[in-house]
Coordinates of N, CA and C in Angstrom, one line a residue:
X1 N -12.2 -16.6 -21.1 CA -12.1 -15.3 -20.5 C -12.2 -14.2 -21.6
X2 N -13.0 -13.2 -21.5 CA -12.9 -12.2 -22.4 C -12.0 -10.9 -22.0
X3 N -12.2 -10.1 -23.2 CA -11.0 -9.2 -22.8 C -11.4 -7.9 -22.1
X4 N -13.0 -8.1 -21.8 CA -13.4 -7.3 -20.6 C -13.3 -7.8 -19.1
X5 N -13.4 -8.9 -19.1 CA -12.8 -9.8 -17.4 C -11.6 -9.6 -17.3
X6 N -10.7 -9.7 -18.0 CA -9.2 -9.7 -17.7 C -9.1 -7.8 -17.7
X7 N -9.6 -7.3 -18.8 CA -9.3 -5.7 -18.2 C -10.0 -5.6 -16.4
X8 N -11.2 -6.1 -16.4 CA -11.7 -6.0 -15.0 C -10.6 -6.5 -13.7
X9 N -10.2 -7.7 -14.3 CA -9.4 -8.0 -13.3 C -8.1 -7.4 -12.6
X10 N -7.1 -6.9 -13.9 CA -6.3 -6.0 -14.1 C -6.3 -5.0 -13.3
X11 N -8.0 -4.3 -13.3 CA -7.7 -3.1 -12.5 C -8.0 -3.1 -10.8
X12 N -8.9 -4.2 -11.0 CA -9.0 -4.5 -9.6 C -8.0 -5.1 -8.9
X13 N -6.9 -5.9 -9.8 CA -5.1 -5.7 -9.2 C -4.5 -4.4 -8.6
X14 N -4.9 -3.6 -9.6 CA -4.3 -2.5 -9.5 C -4.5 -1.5 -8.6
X15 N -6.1 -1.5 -8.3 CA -6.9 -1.0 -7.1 C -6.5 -1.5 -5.9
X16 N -6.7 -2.7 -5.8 CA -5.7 -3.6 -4.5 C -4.5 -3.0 -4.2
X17 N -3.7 -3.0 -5.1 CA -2.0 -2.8 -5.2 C -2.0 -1.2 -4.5
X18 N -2.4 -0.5 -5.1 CA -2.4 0.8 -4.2 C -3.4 1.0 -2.9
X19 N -4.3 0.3 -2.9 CA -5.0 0.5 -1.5 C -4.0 0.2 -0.4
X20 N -3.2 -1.4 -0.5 CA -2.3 -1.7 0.1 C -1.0 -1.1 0.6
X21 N -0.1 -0.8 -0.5 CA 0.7 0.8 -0.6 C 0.5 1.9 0.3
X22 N -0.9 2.3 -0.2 CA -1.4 4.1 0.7 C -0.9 4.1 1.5
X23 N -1.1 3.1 2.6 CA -0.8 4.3 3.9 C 0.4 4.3 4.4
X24 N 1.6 2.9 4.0 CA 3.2 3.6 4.2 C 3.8 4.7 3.1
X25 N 2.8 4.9 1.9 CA 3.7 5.8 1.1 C 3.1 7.1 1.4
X26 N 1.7 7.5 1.8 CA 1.7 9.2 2.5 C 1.8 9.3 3.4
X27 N 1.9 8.2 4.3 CA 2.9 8.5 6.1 C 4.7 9.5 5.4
X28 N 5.0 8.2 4.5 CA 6.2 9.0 4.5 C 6.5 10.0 3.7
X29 N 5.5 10.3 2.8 CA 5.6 11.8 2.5 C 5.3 12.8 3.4
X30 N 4.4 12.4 4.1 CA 3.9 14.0 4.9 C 5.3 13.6 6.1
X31 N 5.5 12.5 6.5 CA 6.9 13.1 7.9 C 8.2 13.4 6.8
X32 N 8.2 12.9 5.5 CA 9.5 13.4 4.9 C 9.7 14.8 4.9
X33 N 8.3 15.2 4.4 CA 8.0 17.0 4.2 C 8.3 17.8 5.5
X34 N 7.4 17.0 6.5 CA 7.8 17.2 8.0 C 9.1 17.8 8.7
X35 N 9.9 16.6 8.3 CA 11.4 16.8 8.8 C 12.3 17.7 7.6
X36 N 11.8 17.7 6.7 CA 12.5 18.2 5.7 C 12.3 20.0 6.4
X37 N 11.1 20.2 7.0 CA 10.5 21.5 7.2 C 11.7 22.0 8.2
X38 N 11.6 21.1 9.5 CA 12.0 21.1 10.6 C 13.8 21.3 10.4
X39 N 14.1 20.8 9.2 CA 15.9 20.9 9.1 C 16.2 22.0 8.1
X40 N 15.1 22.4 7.6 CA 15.3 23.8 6.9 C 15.4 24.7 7.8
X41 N 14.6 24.9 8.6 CA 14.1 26.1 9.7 C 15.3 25.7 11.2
X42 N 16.2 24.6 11.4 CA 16.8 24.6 12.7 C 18.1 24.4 11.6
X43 N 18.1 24.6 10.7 CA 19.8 24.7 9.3 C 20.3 23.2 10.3
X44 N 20.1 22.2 10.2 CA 20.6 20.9 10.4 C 20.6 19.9 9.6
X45 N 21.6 19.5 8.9 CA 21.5 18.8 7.7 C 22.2 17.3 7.7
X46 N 21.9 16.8 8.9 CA 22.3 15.2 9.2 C 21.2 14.5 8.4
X47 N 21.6 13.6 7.8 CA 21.2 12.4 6.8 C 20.1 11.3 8.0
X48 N 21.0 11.1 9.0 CA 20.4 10.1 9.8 C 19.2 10.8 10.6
X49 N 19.1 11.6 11.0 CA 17.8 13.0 11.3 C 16.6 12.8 10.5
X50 N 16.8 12.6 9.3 CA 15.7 12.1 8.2 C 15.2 10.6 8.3
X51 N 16.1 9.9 8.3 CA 16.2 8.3 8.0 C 15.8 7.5 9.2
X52 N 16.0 7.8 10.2 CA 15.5 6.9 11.7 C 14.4 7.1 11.6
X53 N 13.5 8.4 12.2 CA 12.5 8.7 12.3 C 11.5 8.0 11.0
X54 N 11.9 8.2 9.8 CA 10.6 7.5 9.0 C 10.8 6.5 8.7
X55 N 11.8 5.6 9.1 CA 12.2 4.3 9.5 C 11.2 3.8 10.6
X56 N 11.3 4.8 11.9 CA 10.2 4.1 12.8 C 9.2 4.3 12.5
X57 N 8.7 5.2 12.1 CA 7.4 5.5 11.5 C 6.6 4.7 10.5
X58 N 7.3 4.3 9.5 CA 7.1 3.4 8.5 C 6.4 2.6 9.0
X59 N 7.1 1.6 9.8 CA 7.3 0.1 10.9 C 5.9 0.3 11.4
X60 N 5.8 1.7 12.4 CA 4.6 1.5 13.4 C 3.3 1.5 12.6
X61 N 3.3 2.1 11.3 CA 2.0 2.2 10.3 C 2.0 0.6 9.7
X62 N 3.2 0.2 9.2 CA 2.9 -1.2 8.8 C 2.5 -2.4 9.9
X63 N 3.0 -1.9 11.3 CA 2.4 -3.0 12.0 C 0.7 -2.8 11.9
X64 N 0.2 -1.6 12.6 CA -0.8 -1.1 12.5 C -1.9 -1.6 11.8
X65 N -1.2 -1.3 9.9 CA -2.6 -1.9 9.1 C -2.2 -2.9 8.3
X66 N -2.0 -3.9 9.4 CA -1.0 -4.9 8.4 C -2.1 -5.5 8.9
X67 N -3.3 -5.6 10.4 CA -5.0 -6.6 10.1 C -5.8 -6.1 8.9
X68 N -5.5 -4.8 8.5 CA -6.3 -4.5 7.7 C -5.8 -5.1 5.6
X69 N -4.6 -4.9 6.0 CA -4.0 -5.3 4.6 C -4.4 -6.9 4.6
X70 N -4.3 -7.7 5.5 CA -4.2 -9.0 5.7 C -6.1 -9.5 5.2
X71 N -6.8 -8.5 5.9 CA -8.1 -8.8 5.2 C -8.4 -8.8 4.1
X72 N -7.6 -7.5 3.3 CA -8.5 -6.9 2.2 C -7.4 -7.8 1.2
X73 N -6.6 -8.5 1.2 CA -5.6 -10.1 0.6 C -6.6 -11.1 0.3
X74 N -7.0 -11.1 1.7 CA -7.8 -12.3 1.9 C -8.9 -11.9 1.1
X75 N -9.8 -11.3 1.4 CA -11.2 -10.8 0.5 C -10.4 -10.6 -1.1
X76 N -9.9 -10.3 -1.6 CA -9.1 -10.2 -3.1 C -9.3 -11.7 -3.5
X77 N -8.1 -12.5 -2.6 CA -7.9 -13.7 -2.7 C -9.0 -14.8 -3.4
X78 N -9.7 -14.7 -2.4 CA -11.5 -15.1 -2.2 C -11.9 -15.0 -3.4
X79 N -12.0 -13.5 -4.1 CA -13.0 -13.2 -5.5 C -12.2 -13.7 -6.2
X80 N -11.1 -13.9 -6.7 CA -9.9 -14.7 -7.6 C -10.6 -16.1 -7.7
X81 N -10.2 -16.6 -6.2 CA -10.8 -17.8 -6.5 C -11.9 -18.7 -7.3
X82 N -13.0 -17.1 -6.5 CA -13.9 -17.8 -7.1 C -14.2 -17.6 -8.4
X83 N -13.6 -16.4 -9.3 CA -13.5 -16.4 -10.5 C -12.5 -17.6 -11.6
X84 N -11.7 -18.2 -10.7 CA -11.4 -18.8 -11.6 C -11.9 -20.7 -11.3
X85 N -13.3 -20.6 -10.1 CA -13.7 -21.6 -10.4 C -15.1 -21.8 -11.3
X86 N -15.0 -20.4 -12.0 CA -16.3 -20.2 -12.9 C -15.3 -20.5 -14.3
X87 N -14.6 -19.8 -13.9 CA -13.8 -20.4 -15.2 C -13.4 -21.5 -16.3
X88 N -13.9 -22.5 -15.1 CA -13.0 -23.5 -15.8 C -14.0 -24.1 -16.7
X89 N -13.3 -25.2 -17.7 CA -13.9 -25.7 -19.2 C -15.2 -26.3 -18.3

């Protein structure tokens, strides 16, 4: 393995790692910002008001693209493999 494959590989972890991430982590910034708007402007400052909602939210986005995360695993998975049956001695 040279130390250009393993950088390639590295980033293509890393590429994965956040494709997979995205979409529960800017769901819950844009409804955090959301509700954050919404309890500035109606002065209501309950904790649980915040926390349910991007609780459910989270959930319905992770059921959502959890066929799609489950592919793009699988297709990662796949190129792994087959790189490391080039690999061998």
């Amino acid at each position: 393995m040279t130390p250009q494959m393993a950088l390639e590989l590295t980033q293509r972890a890393l590429i994965v790692t956040m494709m997979l991430g995205a979409p529960v982590l800017i769901t819950t910034m844009v409804v955090g910002v959301v509700l954050n708007v919404l309890q500035t402007v109606t002065s209501i400052k309950d904790m649980s008001l915040s926390f349910v909602p991007k609780a459910v939210i989270v959930a319905a986005v992770t059921g959502f693209s959890l066929p799609w995360g489950i592919q793009t695993m699988n297709s990662y998975f796949g190129e792994m493999y087959g790189l490391m049956v080039q690999m061998r001695p």
